[in-house]
Amino acid sequence: MDNVIVADNLTLAYKDFETIISKASFAITAGDFVFITGASGSGKSTLLKSFYGAIEPRQGNLSVGGIKMNRIGTSKLNFLRRHLGIVFQDYKLIKEWTIEKNVMLPLIISGYTGDVGGEQVKKLLGHVKLSHQAGKYPPELSGGEQQRVAMARALAHNPILILADEPTGNLDEYSSSVIWGLLEGANTQLKTTIVVVTHHIPDEIKVPYRHYHIEYGNINEIA
Amino acid sequence: MKSLKNHISLIIALFTVLASVQIYVSIDRTIAAYESHLKDDYSVIVVTNKAFTDSEIKTMSSMIARSEPISTSAVLERLKGEMSPKNLELLKLTLPKFYRLYLNRFPTPKEIKSLQKKLEKNSAVERVEGFSQTHDTVYKLMMLFKDVVQIFSIAIATVTSMLILKEMRLWQFQHAQRMSIMALFGAPVWLRSAVLFRLAIVDAIIATLILCLTFFLIDYYGFLVTQLKTIGITVELFHFANDALRSLGIALGISIALTFTIVLFQTEEE
């Protein structure tokens, strides 16, 4: 199996601030379901950000999908991001776009429009049980519903890797179960690699997973 | 409704800029027409002791557009009853020649003095009358008007620049989030900013159309044009083809520059 993410002595730090992740080395293989846990401020989200190029390695090497993230250029970064599905804790939905158009975003960026995109969006909104909300705008939806929309958006373009930052952080039980169900489904049926940053690994997870824990800037594989 | 608000705020800012530019252009055009009107009315009188042809007079200064001899027959006609024909004929021969010189532009007081000196250098020229006192008053009034218009234009430009800057900050606030979210999903710059550019172009066209309509109505109802005609100025305040094109160019230039600034200063959300 190919490695989707490879970190070699990876050190992460924000400008002029102390090191957050120190000399981490690990590899995530295609089809893996990975949890990254750690206390608040431990650097879980920072590590996830480095996977989609929002923060560059201070030292060491990091490659995602075979692309080196050190001093990555804009066009390469855009290319990589078009193959990623990202779920943010604060959803990051475009407020002035309808739910349908928000889910369509990765497809618009990849150049799919019209019937192909429309069908895919319909299907995904059905999966997240939001077909009836397609024409509404994000502020009209609850937090749980917005996160389900973000989940549908992350899956819209069949990404090779889904990165989720506390995807069920403040959600109700029903929305949480829909999201975990979708992540599991994408992993088992589409063989999508999943990396989830979370405080707590939910009990309902049935798929085999790997677990990394961050403590004092060090990453250790637990399971 | 929100989208309409976004449109209206930029359209108003753009229209203000276009209107101030157009007002300046129209006033400048009016001043130019008035200058031409003054130029046609203004002439220098030259008294010579020999006859000159029009081309001979023109060689005396490049400022001279044409000359007209002033006939002395009217004066002689009045003297007909009081003098014998022989004396009258003698007087006709000894009378100096009078010429009215028209200039190719409305001169400055300095130019009049220099022209007078040039003409007086010719030994056949006995006297030059530039009517400088009347001319100077008119000229100073016109210069004062031009200065007032320029100050007014600078004031308008400052106010509109501030309006545009405010608009830019609003746009940055309104569109930054959408653009940064699109960037997180790998949208290239052109796609991220496509909506902004479309908005900018549409608003520039609408602002130009409103300006054209406004000035068309001002011209159509003719209140200003009639007022100007009464003081001898015939001017077209709005040249449809030229002014509309220039306004569209300015509006597009401003709105596209505004969009570029927003795109350039866009920061990525993490």
PDB file of N, CA, C and O in Angstrom, chain B residues 210-263:
ATOM      1  N   ILE B 210     -26.099  55.081 -15.751  1.00  0.00           N
ATOM      2  CA  ILE B 210     -26.812  56.096 -14.966  1.00  0.00           C
ATOM      3  C   ILE B 210     -26.245  57.483 -15.277  1.00  0.00           C
ATOM      4  O   ILE B 210     -26.993  58.449 -15.451  1.00  0.00           O
ATOM      5  N   LEU B 211     -24.930  57.553 -15.382  1.00  0.00           N
ATOM      6  CA  LEU B 211     -24.290  58.844 -15.688  1.00  0.00           C
ATOM      7  C   LEU B 211     -24.740  59.349 -17.069  1.00  0.00           C
ATOM      8  O   LEU B 211     -25.108  60.515 -17.225  1.00  0.00           O
ATOM      9  N   CYS B 212     -24.720  58.438 -18.054  1.00  0.00           N
ATOM     10  CA  CYS B 212     -25.115  58.825 -19.418  1.00  0.00           C
ATOM     11  C   CYS B 212     -26.553  59.339 -19.418  1.00  0.00           C
ATOM     12  O   CYS B 212     -26.857  60.361 -20.032  1.00  0.00           O
ATOM     13  N   LEU B 213     -27.411  58.602 -18.700  1.00  0.00           N
ATOM     14  CA  LEU B 213     -28.823  58.992 -18.651  1.00  0.00           C
ATOM     15  C   LEU B 213     -28.976  60.371 -17.994  1.00  0.00           C
ATOM     16  O   LEU B 213     -29.715  61.226 -18.496  1.00  0.00           O
ATOM     17  N   THR B 214     -28.256  60.582 -16.892  1.00  0.00           N
ATOM     18  CA  THR B 214     -28.346  61.865 -16.178  1.00  0.00           C
ATOM     19  C   THR B 214     -27.937  63.014 -17.100  1.00  0.00           C
ATOM     20  O   THR B 214     -28.665  64.014 -17.212  1.00  0.00           O
ATOM     21  N   PHE B 215     -26.782  62.872 -17.745  1.00  0.00           N
ATOM     22  CA  PHE B 215     -26.295  63.965 -18.599  1.00  0.00           C
ATOM     23  C   PHE B 215     -27.120  64.107 -19.873  1.00  0.00           C
ATOM     24  O   PHE B 215     -27.269  65.209 -20.398  1.00  0.00           O
ATOM     25  N   PHE B 216     -27.685  62.974 -20.334  1.00  0.00           N
ATOM     26  CA  PHE B 216     -28.566  63.043 -21.497  1.00  0.00           C
ATOM     27  C   PHE B 216     -29.797  63.886 -21.149  1.00  0.00           C
ATOM     28  O   PHE B 216     -30.218  64.751 -21.921  1.00  0.00           O
ATOM     29  N   LEU B 217     -30.337  63.651 -19.941  1.00  0.00           N
ATOM     30  CA  LEU B 217     -31.522  64.404 -19.512  1.00  0.00           C
ATOM     31  C   LEU B 217     -31.196  65.890 -19.333  1.00  0.00           C
ATOM     32  O   LEU B 217     -31.995  66.754 -19.688  1.00  0.00           O
ATOM     33  N   ILE B 218     -30.005  66.179 -18.793  1.00  0.00           N
ATOM     34  CA  ILE B 218     -29.592  67.584 -18.610  1.00  0.00           C
ATOM     35  C   ILE B 218     -29.521  68.262 -19.980  1.00  0.00           C
ATOM     36  O   ILE B 218     -30.002  69.376 -20.175  1.00  0.00           O
ATOM     37  N   ASP B 219     -28.940  67.541 -20.942  1.00  0.00           N
ATOM     38  CA  ASP B 219     -28.833  68.072 -22.307  1.00  0.00           C
ATOM     39  C   ASP B 219     -30.212  68.187 -22.964  1.00  0.00           C
ATOM     40  O   ASP B 219     -30.530  69.171 -23.611  1.00  0.00           O
ATOM     41  N   TYR B 220     -31.038  67.140 -22.752  1.00  0.00           N
ATOM     42  CA  TYR B 220     -32.342  67.059 -23.397  1.00  0.00           C
ATOM     43  C   TYR B 220     -33.266  68.185 -22.931  1.00  0.00           C
ATOM     44  O   TYR B 220     -33.917  68.843 -23.729  1.00  0.00           O
ATOM     45  N   TYR B 221     -33.309  68.405 -21.621  1.00  0.00           N
ATOM     46  CA  TYR B 221     -34.189  69.458 -21.119  1.00  0.00           C
ATOM     47  C   TYR B 221     -33.592  70.860 -21.326  1.00  0.00           C
ATOM     48  O   TYR B 221     -34.298  71.852 -21.249  1.00  0.00           O
ATOM     49  N   GLY B 222     -32.306  70.893 -21.610  1.00  0.00           N
ATOM     50  CA  GLY B 222     -31.648  72.089 -22.133  1.00  0.00           C
ATOM     51  C   GLY B 222     -31.617  73.319 -21.259  1.00  0.00           C
ATOM     52  O   GLY B 222     -31.289  74.392 -21.750  1.00  0.00           O
ATOM     53  N   PHE B 223     -31.933  73.195 -19.966  1.00  0.00           N
ATOM     54  CA  PHE B 223     -31.954  74.381 -19.109  1.00  0.00           C
ATOM     55  C   PHE B 223     -30.578  75.056 -19.079  1.00  0.00           C
ATOM     56  O   PHE B 223     -30.442  76.248 -19.344  1.00  0.00           O
ATOM     57  N   LEU B 224     -29.549  74.229 -18.802  1.00  0.00           N
ATOM     58  CA  LEU B 224     -28.185  74.768 -18.696  1.00  0.00           C
ATOM     59  C   LEU B 224     -27.683  75.301 -20.029  1.00  0.00           C
ATOM     60  O   LEU B 224     -27.097  76.375 -20.110  1.00  0.00           O
ATOM     61  N   VAL B 225     -27.954  74.494 -21.081  1.00  0.00           N
ATOM     62  CA  VAL B 225     -27.479  74.865 -22.420  1.00  0.00           C
ATOM     63  C   VAL B 225     -28.085  76.213 -22.837  1.00  0.00           C
ATOM     64  O   VAL B 225     -27.394  77.073 -23.387  1.00  0.00           O
ATOM     65  N   THR B 226     -29.371  76.394 -22.532  1.00  0.00           N
ATOM     66  CA  THR B 226     -30.044  77.654 -22.874  1.00  0.00           C
ATOM     67  C   THR B 226     -29.424  78.819 -22.103  1.00  0.00           C
ATOM     68  O   THR B 226     -29.194  79.891 -22.655  1.00  0.00           O
ATOM     69  N   GLN B 227     -29.171  78.581 -20.819  1.00  0.00           N
ATOM     70  CA  GLN B 227     -28.551  79.619 -19.986  1.00  0.00           C
ATOM     71  C   GLN B 227     -27.205  80.050 -20.576  1.00  0.00           C
ATOM     72  O   GLN B 227     -26.891  81.231 -20.637  1.00  0.00           O
ATOM     73  N   LEU B 228     -26.426  79.052 -21.001  1.00  0.00           N
ATOM     74  CA  LEU B 228     -25.104  79.344 -21.563  1.00  0.00           C
ATOM     75  C   LEU B 228     -25.235  80.098 -22.882  1.00  0.00           C
ATOM     76  O   LEU B 228     -24.448  80.998 -23.173  1.00  0.00           O
ATOM     77  N   LYS B 229     -26.256  79.712 -23.655  1.00  0.00           N
ATOM     78  CA  LYS B 229     -26.458  80.366 -24.959  1.00  0.00           C
ATOM     79  C   LYS B 229     -26.742  81.853 -24.785  1.00  0.00           C
ATOM     80  O   LYS B 229     -26.344  82.677 -25.611  1.00  0.00           O
ATOM     81  N   THR B 230     -27.431  82.178 -23.696  1.00  0.00           N
ATOM     82  CA  THR B 230     -27.765  83.580 -23.478  1.00  0.00           C
ATOM     83  C   THR B 230     -26.522  84.438 -23.246  1.00  0.00           C
ATOM     84  O   THR B 230     -26.540  85.640 -23.454  1.00  0.00           O
ATOM     85  N   ILE B 231     -25.428  83.789 -22.778  1.00  0.00           N
ATOM     86  CA  ILE B 231     -24.187  84.573 -22.636  1.00  0.00           C
ATOM     87  C   ILE B 231     -23.221  84.293 -23.790  1.00  0.00           C
ATOM     88  O   ILE B 231     -22.014  84.513 -23.680  1.00  0.00           O
ATOM     89  N   GLY B 232     -23.770  83.753 -24.852  1.00  0.00           N
ATOM     90  CA  GLY B 232     -23.000  83.593 -26.085  1.00  0.00           C
ATOM     91  C   GLY B 232     -22.147  82.347 -26.163  1.00  0.00           C
ATOM     92  O   GLY B 232     -21.258  82.243 -27.000  1.00  0.00           O
ATOM     93  N   ILE B 233     -22.401  81.386 -25.276  1.00  0.00           N
ATOM     94  CA  ILE B 233     -21.604  80.162 -25.321  1.00  0.00           C
ATOM     95  C   ILE B 233     -22.442  79.015 -25.870  1.00  0.00           C
ATOM     96  O   ILE B 233     -23.485  78.668 -25.295  1.00  0.00           O
ATOM     97  N   THR B 234     -21.994  78.443 -26.977  1.00  0.00           N
ATOM     98  CA  THR B 234     -22.673  77.277 -27.522  1.00  0.00           C
ATOM     99  C   THR B 234     -21.785  76.077 -27.211  1.00  0.00           C
ATOM    100  O   THR B 234     -20.665  75.978 -27.710  1.00  0.00           O
ATOM    101  N   VAL B 235     -22.283  75.215 -26.354  1.00  0.00           N
ATOM    102  CA  VAL B 235     -21.457  74.068 -25.949  1.00  0.00           C
ATOM    103  C   VAL B 235     -22.310  72.817 -25.767  1.00  0.00           C
ATOM    104  O   VAL B 235     -23.462  72.899 -25.333  1.00  0.00           O
ATOM    105  N   GLU B 236     -21.708  71.663 -26.127  1.00  0.00           N
ATOM    106  CA  GLU B 236     -22.381  70.392 -25.915  1.00  0.00           C
ATOM    107  C   GLU B 236     -21.808  69.834 -24.617  1.00  0.00           C
ATOM    108  O   GLU B 236     -20.617  69.513 -24.551  1.00  0.00           O
ATOM    109  N   LEU B 237     -22.620  69.784 -23.568  1.00  0.00           N
ATOM    110  CA  LEU B 237     -22.097  69.394 -22.262  1.00  0.00           C
ATOM    111  C   LEU B 237     -21.662  67.937 -22.213  1.00  0.00           C
ATOM    112  O   LEU B 237     -20.741  67.574 -21.487  1.00  0.00           O
ATOM    113  N   PHE B 238     -22.337  67.078 -22.980  1.00  0.00           N
ATOM    114  CA  PHE B 238     -22.027  65.651 -22.946  1.00  0.00           C
ATOM    115  C   PHE B 238     -21.869  65.128 -24.366  1.00  0.00           C
ATOM    116  O   PHE B 238     -22.822  65.091 -25.127  1.00  0.00           O
ATOM    117  N   HIS B 239     -20.629  64.774 -24.731  1.00  0.00           N
ATOM    118  CA  HIS B 239     -20.388  64.168 -26.049  1.00  0.00           C
ATOM    119  C   HIS B 239     -20.634  62.684 -25.877  1.00  0.00           C
ATOM    120  O   HIS B 239     -19.829  62.002 -25.226  1.00  0.00           O
ATOM    121  N   PHE B 240     -21.741  62.211 -26.406  1.00  0.00           N
ATOM    122  CA  PHE B 240     -22.172  60.855 -26.087  1.00  0.00           C
ATOM    123  C   PHE B 240     -21.082  59.802 -26.270  1.00  0.00           C
ATOM    124  O   PHE B 240     -20.759  59.074 -25.336  1.00  0.00           O
ATOM    125  N   ALA B 241     -20.498  59.709 -27.456  1.00  0.00           N
ATOM    126  CA  ALA B 241     -19.520  58.647 -27.724  1.00  0.00           C
ATOM    127  C   ALA B 241     -18.273  58.797 -26.840  1.00  0.00           C
ATOM    128  O   ALA B 241     -17.919  57.875 -26.106  1.00  0.00           O
ATOM    129  N   ASN B 242     -17.660  59.967 -26.871  1.00  0.00           N
ATOM    130  CA  ASN B 242     -16.403  60.178 -26.129  1.00  0.00           C
ATOM    131  C   ASN B 242     -16.594  60.061 -24.623  1.00  0.00           C
ATOM    132  O   ASN B 242     -15.866  59.341 -23.947  1.00  0.00           O
ATOM    133  N   ASP B 243     -17.573  60.804 -24.125  1.00  0.00           N
ATOM    134  CA  ASP B 243     -17.752  60.871 -22.673  1.00  0.00           C
ATOM    135  C   ASP B 243     -18.216  59.537 -22.090  1.00  0.00           C
ATOM    136  O   ASP B 243     -17.773  59.142 -21.007  1.00  0.00           O
ATOM    137  N   ALA B 244     -19.100  58.855 -22.816  1.00  0.00           N
ATOM    138  CA  ALA B 244     -19.581  57.556 -22.314  1.00  0.00           C
ATOM    139  C   ALA B 244     -18.431  56.559 -22.275  1.00  0.00           C
ATOM    140  O   ALA B 244     -18.265  55.826 -21.298  1.00  0.00           O
ATOM    141  N   LEU B 245     -17.614  56.565 -23.319  1.00  0.00           N
ATOM    142  CA  LEU B 245     -16.474  55.638 -23.370  1.00  0.00           C
ATOM    143  C   LEU B 245     -15.462  55.948 -22.267  1.00  0.00           C
ATOM    144  O   LEU B 245     -14.962  55.035 -21.605  1.00  0.00           O
ATOM    145  N   ARG B 246     -15.165  57.251 -22.086  1.00  0.00           N
ATOM    146  CA  ARG B 246     -14.212  57.626 -21.051  1.00  0.00           C
ATOM    147  C   ARG B 246     -14.744  57.231 -19.666  1.00  0.00           C
ATOM    148  O   ARG B 246     -14.016  56.671 -18.843  1.00  0.00           O
ATOM    149  N   SER B 247     -16.039  57.496 -19.447  1.00  0.00           N
ATOM    150  CA  SER B 247     -16.630  57.163 -18.150  1.00  0.00           C
ATOM    151  C   SER B 247     -16.585  55.661 -17.904  1.00  0.00           C
ATOM    152  O   SER B 247     -16.254  55.220 -16.798  1.00  0.00           O
ATOM    153  N   LEU B 248     -16.901  54.886 -18.935  1.00  0.00           N
ATOM    154  CA  LEU B 248     -16.870  53.428 -18.782  1.00  0.00           C
ATOM    155  C   LEU B 248     -15.442  52.979 -18.459  1.00  0.00           C
ATOM    156  O   LEU B 248     -15.231  52.120 -17.594  1.00  0.00           O
ATOM    157  N   GLY B 249     -14.482  53.585 -19.148  1.00  0.00           N
ATOM    158  CA  GLY B 249     -13.072  53.257 -18.905  1.00  0.00           C
ATOM    159  C   GLY B 249     -12.680  53.555 -17.472  1.00  0.00           C
ATOM    160  O   GLY B 249     -12.058  52.722 -16.803  1.00  0.00           O
ATOM    161  N   ILE B 250     -13.080  54.726 -16.980  1.00  0.00           N
ATOM    162  CA  ILE B 250     -12.733  55.113 -15.599  1.00  0.00           C
ATOM    163  C   ILE B 250     -13.410  54.151 -14.604  1.00  0.00           C
ATOM    164  O   ILE B 250     -12.778  53.644 -13.681  1.00  0.00           O
ATOM    165  N   ALA B 251     -14.704  53.907 -14.847  1.00  0.00           N
ATOM    166  CA  ALA B 251     -15.456  53.047 -13.917  1.00  0.00           C
ATOM    167  C   ALA B 251     -14.856  51.642 -13.882  1.00  0.00           C
ATOM    168  O   ALA B 251     -14.660  51.067 -12.801  1.00  0.00           O
ATOM    169  N   LEU B 252     -14.543  51.104 -15.066  1.00  0.00           N
ATOM    170  CA  LEU B 252     -13.954  49.763 -15.112  1.00  0.00           C
ATOM    171  C   LEU B 252     -12.578  49.770 -14.448  1.00  0.00           C
ATOM    172  O   LEU B 252     -12.250  48.858 -13.684  1.00  0.00           O
ATOM    173  N   GLY B 253     -11.803  50.806 -14.737  1.00  0.00           N
ATOM    174  CA  GLY B 253     -10.457  50.916 -14.167  1.00  0.00           C
ATOM    175  C   GLY B 253     -10.505  50.909 -12.651  1.00  0.00           C
ATOM    176  O   GLY B 253      -9.796  50.135 -11.999  1.00  0.00           O
ATOM    177  N   ILE B 254     -11.385  51.745 -12.090  1.00  0.00           N
ATOM    178  CA  ILE B 254     -11.478  51.846 -10.624  1.00  0.00           C
ATOM    179  C   ILE B 254     -11.959  50.527 -10.021  1.00  0.00           C
ATOM    180  O   ILE B 254     -11.363  49.997  -9.089  1.00  0.00           O
ATOM    181  N   SER B 255     -13.047  49.989 -10.595  1.00  0.00           N
ATOM    182  CA  SER B 255     -13.630  48.794  -9.968  1.00  0.00           C
ATOM    183  C   SER B 255     -12.706  47.586 -10.108  1.00  0.00           C
ATOM    184  O   SER B 255     -12.606  46.768  -9.189  1.00  0.00           O
ATOM    185  N   ILE B 256     -11.998  47.489 -11.247  1.00  0.00           N
ATOM    186  CA  ILE B 256     -11.088  46.349 -11.413  1.00  0.00           C
ATOM    187  C   ILE B 256      -9.862  46.515 -10.505  1.00  0.00           C
ATOM    188  O   ILE B 256      -9.403  45.548  -9.896  1.00  0.00           O
ATOM    189  N   ALA B 257      -9.377  47.757 -10.385  1.00  0.00           N
ATOM    190  CA  ALA B 257      -8.233  48.004  -9.480  1.00  0.00           C
ATOM    191  C   ALA B 257      -8.637  47.655  -8.046  1.00  0.00           C
ATOM    192  O   ALA B 257      -7.859  47.047  -7.299  1.00  0.00           O
ATOM    193  N   LEU B 258      -9.858  48.028  -7.694  1.00  0.00           N
ATOM    194  CA  LEU B 258     -10.405  47.732  -6.367  1.00  0.00           C
ATOM    195  C   LEU B 258     -10.426  46.218  -6.134  1.00  0.00           C
ATOM    196  O   LEU B 258     -10.001  45.717  -5.083  1.00  0.00           O
ATOM    197  N   THR B 259     -10.889  45.479  -7.130  1.00  0.00           N
ATOM    198  CA  THR B 259     -10.972  44.025  -7.017  1.00  0.00           C
ATOM    199  C   THR B 259      -9.575  43.413  -6.890  1.00  0.00           C
ATOM    200  O   THR B 259      -9.352  42.527  -6.062  1.00  0.00           O
ATOM    201  N   PHE B 260      -8.637  43.913  -7.705  1.00  0.00           N
ATOM    202  CA  PHE B 260      -7.266  43.404  -7.642  1.00  0.00           C
ATOM    203  C   PHE B 260      -6.686  43.609  -6.244  1.00  0.00           C
ATOM    204  O   PHE B 260      -6.017  42.726  -5.708  1.00  0.00           O
ATOM    205  N   THR B 261      -6.955  44.793  -5.671  1.00  0.00           N
ATOM    206  CA  THR B 261      -6.438  45.084  -4.334  1.00  0.00           C
ATOM    207  C   THR B 261      -6.975  44.074  -3.330  1.00  0.00           C
ATOM    208  O   THR B 261      -6.232  43.566  -2.492  1.00  0.00           O
ATOM    209  N   ILE B 262      -8.264  43.791  -3.436  1.00  0.00           N
ATOM    210  CA  ILE B 262      -8.874  42.840  -2.502  1.00  0.00           C
ATOM    211  C   ILE B 262      -8.244  41.460  -2.682  1.00  0.00           C
ATOM    212  O   ILE B 262      -7.901  40.785  -1.718  1.00  0.00           O
ATOM    213  N   VAL B 263      -8.070  41.064  -3.940  1.00  0.00           N
ATOM    214  CA  VAL B 263      -7.495  39.747  -4.228  1.00  0.00           C
ATOM    215  C   VAL B 263      -6.055  39.670  -3.693  1.00  0.00           C
ATOM    216  O   VAL B 263      -5.657  38.683  -3.087  1.00  0.00           O
TER     217      VAL B 263
END
